[in-house]
GROMACS .gro file of C-alpha atoms in nm:
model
  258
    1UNK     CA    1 -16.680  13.331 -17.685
    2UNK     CA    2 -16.683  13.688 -17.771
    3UNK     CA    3 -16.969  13.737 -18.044
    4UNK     CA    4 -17.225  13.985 -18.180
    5UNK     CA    5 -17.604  13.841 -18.098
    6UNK     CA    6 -17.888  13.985 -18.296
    7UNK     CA    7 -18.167  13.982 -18.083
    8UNK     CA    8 -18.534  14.035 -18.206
    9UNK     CA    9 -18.824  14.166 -17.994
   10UNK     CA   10 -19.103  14.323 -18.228
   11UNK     CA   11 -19.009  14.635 -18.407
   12UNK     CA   12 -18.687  14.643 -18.244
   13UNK     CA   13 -18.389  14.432 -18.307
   14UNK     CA   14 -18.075  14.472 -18.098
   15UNK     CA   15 -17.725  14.417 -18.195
   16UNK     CA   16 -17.557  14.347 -17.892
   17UNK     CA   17 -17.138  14.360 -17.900
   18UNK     CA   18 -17.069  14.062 -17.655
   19UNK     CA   19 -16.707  14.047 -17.520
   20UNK     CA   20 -16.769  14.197 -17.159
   21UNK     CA   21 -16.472  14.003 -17.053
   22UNK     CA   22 -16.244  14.279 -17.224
   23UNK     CA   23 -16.488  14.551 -17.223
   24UNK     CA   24 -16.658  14.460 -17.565
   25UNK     CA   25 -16.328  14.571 -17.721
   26UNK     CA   26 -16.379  14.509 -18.125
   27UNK     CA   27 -16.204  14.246 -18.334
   28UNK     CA   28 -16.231  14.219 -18.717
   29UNK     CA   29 -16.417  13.851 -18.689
   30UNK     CA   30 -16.673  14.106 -18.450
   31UNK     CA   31 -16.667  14.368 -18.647
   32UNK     CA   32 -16.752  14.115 -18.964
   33UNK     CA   33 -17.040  13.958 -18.798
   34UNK     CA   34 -17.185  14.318 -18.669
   35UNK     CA   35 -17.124  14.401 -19.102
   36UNK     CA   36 -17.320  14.044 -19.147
   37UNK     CA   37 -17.609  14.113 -18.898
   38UNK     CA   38 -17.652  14.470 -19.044
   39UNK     CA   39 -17.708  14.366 -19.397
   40UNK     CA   40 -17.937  14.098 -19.282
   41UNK     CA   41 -18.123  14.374 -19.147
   42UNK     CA   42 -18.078  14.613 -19.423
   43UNK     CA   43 -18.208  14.356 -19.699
   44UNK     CA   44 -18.504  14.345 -19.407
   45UNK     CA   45 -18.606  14.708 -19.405
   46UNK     CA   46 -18.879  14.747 -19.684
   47UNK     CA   47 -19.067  14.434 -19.534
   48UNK     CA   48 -19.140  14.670 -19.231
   49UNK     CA   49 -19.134  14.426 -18.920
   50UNK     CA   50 -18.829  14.582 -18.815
   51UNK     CA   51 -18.865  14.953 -18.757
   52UNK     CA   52 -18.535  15.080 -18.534
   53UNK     CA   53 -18.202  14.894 -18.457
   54UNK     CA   54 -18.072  14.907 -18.160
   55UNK     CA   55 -17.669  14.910 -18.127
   56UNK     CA   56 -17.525  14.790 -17.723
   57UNK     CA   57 -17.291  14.645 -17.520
   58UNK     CA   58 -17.298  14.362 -17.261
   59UNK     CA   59 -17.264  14.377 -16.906
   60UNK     CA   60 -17.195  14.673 -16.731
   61UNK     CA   61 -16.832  14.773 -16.825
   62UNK     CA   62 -17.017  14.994 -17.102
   63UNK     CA   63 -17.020  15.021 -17.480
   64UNK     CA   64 -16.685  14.906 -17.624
   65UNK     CA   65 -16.367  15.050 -17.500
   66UNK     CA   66 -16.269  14.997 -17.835
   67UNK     CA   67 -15.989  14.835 -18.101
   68UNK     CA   68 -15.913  14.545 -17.875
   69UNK     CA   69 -15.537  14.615 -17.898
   70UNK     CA   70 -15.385  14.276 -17.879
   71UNK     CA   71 -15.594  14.178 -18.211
   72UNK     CA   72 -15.449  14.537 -18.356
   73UNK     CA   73 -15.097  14.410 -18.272
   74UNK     CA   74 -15.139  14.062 -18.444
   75UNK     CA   75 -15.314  14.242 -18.738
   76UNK     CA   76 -14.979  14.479 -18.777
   77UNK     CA   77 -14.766  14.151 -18.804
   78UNK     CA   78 -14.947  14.045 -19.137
   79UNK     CA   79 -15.005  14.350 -19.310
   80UNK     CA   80 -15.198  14.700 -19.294
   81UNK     CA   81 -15.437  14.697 -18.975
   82UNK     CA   82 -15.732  14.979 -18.931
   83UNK     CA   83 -15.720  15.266 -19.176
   84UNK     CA   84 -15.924  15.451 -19.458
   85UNK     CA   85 -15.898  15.098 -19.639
   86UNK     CA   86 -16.239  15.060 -19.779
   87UNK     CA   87 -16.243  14.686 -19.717
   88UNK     CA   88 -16.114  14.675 -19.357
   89UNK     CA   89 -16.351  14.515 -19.130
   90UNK     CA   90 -16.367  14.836 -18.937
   91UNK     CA   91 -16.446  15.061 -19.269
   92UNK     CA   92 -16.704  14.796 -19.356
   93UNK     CA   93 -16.906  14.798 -19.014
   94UNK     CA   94 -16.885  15.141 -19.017
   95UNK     CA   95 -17.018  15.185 -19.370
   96UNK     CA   96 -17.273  14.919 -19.301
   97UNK     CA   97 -17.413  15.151 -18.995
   98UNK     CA   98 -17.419  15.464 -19.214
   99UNK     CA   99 -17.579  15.352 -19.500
  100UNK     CA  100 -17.860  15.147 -19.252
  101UNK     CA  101 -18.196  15.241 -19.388
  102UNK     CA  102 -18.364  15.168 -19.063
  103UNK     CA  103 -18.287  15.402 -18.793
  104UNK     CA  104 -18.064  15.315 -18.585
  105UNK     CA  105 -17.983  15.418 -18.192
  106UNK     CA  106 -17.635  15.398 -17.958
  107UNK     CA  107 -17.766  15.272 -17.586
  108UNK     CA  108 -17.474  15.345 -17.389
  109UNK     CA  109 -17.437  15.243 -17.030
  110UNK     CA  110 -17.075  15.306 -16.983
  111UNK     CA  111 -16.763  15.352 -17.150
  112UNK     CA  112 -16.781  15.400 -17.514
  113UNK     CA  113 -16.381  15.457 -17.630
  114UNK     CA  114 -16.197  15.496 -17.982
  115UNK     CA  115 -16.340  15.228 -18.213
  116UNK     CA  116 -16.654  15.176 -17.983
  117UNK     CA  117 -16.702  15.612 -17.991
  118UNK     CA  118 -16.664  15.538 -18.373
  119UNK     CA  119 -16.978  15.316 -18.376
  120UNK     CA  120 -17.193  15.469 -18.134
  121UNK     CA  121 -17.137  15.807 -18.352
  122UNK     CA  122 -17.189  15.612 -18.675
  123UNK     CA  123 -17.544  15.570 -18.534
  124UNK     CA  124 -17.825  15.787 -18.637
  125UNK     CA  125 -17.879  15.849 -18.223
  126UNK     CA  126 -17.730  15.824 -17.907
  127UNK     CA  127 -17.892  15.774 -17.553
  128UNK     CA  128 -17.658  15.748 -17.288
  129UNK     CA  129 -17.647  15.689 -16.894
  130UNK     CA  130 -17.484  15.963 -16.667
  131UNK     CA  131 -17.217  15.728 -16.647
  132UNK     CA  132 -17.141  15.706 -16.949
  133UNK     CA  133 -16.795  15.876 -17.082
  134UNK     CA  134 -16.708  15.862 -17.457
  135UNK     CA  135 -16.282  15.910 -17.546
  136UNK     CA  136 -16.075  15.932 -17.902
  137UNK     CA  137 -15.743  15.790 -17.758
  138UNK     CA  138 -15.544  15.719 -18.081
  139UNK     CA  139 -15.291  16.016 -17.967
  140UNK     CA  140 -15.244  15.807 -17.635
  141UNK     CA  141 -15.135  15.520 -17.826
  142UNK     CA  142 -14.940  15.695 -18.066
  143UNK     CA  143 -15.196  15.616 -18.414
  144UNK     CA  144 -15.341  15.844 -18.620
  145UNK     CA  145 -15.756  15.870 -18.593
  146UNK     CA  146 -15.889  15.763 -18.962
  147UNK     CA  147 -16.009  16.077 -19.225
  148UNK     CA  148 -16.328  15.895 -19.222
  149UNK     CA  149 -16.372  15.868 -18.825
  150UNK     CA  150 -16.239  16.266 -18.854
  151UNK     CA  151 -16.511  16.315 -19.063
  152UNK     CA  152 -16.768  16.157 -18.839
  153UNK     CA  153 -16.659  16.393 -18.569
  154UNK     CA  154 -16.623  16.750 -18.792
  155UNK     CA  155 -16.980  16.656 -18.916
  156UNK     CA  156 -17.116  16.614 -18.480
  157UNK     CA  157 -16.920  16.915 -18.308
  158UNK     CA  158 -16.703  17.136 -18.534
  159UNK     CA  159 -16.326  17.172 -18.610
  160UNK     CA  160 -16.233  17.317 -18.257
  161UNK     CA  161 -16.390  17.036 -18.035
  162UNK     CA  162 -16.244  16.797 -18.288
  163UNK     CA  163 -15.921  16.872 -18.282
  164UNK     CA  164 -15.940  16.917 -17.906
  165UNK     CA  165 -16.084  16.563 -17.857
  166UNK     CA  166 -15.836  16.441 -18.085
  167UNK     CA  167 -15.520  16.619 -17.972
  168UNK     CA  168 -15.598  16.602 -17.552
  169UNK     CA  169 -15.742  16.243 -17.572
  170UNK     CA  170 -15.964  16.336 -17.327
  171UNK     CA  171 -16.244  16.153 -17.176
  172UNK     CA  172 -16.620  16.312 -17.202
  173UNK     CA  173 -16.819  16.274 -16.935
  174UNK     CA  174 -17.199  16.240 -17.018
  175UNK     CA  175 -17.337  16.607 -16.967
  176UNK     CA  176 -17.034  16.757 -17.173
  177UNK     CA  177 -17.061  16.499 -17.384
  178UNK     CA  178 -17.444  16.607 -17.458
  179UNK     CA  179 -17.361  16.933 -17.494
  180UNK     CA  180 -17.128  16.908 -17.729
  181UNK     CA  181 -17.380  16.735 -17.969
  182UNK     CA  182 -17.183  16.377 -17.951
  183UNK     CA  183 -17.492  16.273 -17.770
  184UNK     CA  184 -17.886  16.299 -17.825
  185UNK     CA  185 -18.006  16.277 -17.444
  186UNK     CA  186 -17.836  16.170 -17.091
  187UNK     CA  187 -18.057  16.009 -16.878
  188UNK     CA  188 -18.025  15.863 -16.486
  189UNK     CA  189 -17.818  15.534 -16.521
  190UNK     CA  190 -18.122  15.312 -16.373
  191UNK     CA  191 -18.363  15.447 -16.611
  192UNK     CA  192 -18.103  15.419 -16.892
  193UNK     CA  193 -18.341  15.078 -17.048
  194UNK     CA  194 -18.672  15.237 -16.993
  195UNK     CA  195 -18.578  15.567 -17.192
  196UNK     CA  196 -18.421  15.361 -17.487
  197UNK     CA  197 -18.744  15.139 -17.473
  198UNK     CA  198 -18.971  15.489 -17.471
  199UNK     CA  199 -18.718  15.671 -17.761
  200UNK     CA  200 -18.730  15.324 -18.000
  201UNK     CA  201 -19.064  15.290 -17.950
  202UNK     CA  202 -19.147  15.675 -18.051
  203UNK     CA  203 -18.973  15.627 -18.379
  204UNK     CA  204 -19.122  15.297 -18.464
  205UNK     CA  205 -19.477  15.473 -18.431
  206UNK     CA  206 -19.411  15.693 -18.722
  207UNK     CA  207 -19.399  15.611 -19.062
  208UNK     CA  208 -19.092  15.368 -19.165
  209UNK     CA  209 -19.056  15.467 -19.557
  210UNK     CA  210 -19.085  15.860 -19.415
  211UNK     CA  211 -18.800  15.778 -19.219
  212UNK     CA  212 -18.634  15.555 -19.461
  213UNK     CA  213 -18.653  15.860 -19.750
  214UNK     CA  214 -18.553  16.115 -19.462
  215UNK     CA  215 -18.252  15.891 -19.419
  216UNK     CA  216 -18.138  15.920 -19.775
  217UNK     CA  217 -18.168  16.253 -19.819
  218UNK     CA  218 -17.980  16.333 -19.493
  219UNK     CA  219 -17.698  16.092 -19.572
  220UNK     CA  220 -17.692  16.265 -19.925
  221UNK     CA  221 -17.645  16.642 -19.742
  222UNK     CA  222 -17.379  16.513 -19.577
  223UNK     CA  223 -17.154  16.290 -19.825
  224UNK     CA  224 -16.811  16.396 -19.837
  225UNK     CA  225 -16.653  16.419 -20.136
  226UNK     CA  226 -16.450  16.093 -20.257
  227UNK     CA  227 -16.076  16.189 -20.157
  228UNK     CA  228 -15.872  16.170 -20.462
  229UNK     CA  229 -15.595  15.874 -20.497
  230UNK     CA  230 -15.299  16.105 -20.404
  231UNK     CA  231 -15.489  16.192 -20.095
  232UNK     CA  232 -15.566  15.838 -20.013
  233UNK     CA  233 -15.204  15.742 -20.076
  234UNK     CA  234 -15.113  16.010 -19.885
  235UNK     CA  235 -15.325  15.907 -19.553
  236UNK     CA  236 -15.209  15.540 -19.573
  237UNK     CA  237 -14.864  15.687 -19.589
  238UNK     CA  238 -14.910  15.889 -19.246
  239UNK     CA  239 -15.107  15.621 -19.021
  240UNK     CA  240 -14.815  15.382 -19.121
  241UNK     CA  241 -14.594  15.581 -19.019
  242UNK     CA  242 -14.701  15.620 -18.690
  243UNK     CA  243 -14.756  15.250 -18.663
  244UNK     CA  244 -14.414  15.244 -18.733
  245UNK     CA  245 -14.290  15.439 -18.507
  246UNK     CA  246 -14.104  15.349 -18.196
  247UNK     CA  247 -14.330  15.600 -17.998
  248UNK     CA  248 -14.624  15.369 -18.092
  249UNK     CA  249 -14.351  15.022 -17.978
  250UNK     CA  250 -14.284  15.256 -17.628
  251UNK     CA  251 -14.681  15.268 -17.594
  252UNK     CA  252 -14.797  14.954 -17.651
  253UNK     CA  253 -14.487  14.772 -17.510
  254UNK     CA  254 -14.669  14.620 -17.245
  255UNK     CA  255 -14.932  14.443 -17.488
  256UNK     CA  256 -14.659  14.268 -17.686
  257UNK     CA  257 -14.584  13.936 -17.671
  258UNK     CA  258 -14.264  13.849 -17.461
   0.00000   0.00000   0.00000
């Protein structure tokens, strides 16, 4: 059964998305439990055991390739699905992996696509395989990207290369990737484990409350201002349109029921 397993091995404890079935695609009961284990962790921090959190994948289809799209189609039936809602389980993991006060790194050993890309960049670092290819698809599917994730990706690599991943959908392969800034270091894919090891274990070494305080004043740099209401309104307005569209029915016609 797909699940999220906290594993704990010293000063490192790994979150490890497990759904390698369907490429660790995300779910909102996964994404809750990832928002569960992170606060455990969180509350955790001062006591110091923990040091760095590790964020992964299992098996070797990669990261996540993302929303898993069936779940995103049952989710539209009932209501609003992913969006800037603060209280979507999305929004909430995501949140949760900002405002971490343990530092926390991406270990990517393949694909890491849409939702999953959202994660791994919600992560204070990323260490990736040469294998390892990172894609915003939501203009394949016919969605619109959330502010927030547009945010995350302005803040990494700039308005050009954001609105060129956004608007080609394109997939990154690991050296572009790198240097574009949406990853920290590309390493050989068989000594993808031992670098992650070497990188976790350099930051637990140093001080945890230096890191902790470096943390807060970092996320406070880069806080965006609180959109106002209108703006929020607004937003909502546009993703459901495209939900609604029939380009986004033509898209996703062959992961519909019947």
């Amino acid at each position: 059964m797909p699940e999220v397993r906290l594993e704990r091995g010293g000063a490192i404890a790994t979150l490890v998305i497990d759904a390698p079935a369907r490429g660790n695609s995300l779910d909102a009961e996964l994404l809750t439990q990832l928002e569960a284990h992170l606060t455990t962790l969180a509350g955790e921090a001062e006591g110091g055991e923990v040091r760095v959190v590790v964020l992964r994948g299992a098996g070797p289809r990669g990261f996540s390739t993302g929303y898993h799209l069936p779940s995103l189609l049952a989710e539209l039936e009932v209501g609003p699905s992913v969006s800037d809602f603060r209280e979507h389980p999305l929004e909430r993991a995501l949140r949760a992996l900002e405002e971490l006060p343990l530092p926390s790194v991406a270990v990517i050993q393949g694909n890491a696509y849409g939702a999953g890309c959202e994660l791994a960049l919600a992560c204070d670092l990323r260490i990736a395989s040469e294998r390892a290819k990172l894609c915003m698809p939501p203009a394949k599917l016919g969605v619109l990207y959330s502010a927030t994730g547009m945010r995350r990706l302005l803040e990494l690599v700039g308005p050009a290369i954001t609105r060129e991943l956004l608007f080609t959908a394109c997939v990154v392969e690991s050296e572009r990737a790198l240097s574009l800034g949406l990853l920290n270091r590309v390493v050989p894919h068989e000594g993808l484990e031992a670098a992650a090891s070497a990188l976790c274990e350099q930051i637990a070494a140093n001080s945890a409350l230096s890191i902790r305080h470096t943390k807060t004043i970092l996320r406070s740099f880069l806080a965006a201002p609180d959109l106002e209401p209108g703006q929020l309104s607004e937003i909502a307005r546009l993703r459901q349109e495209c939900f609604d569209s029939g380009d986004f029915a033509a898209r996703t016609a062959g992961w519909r029921k019947g």
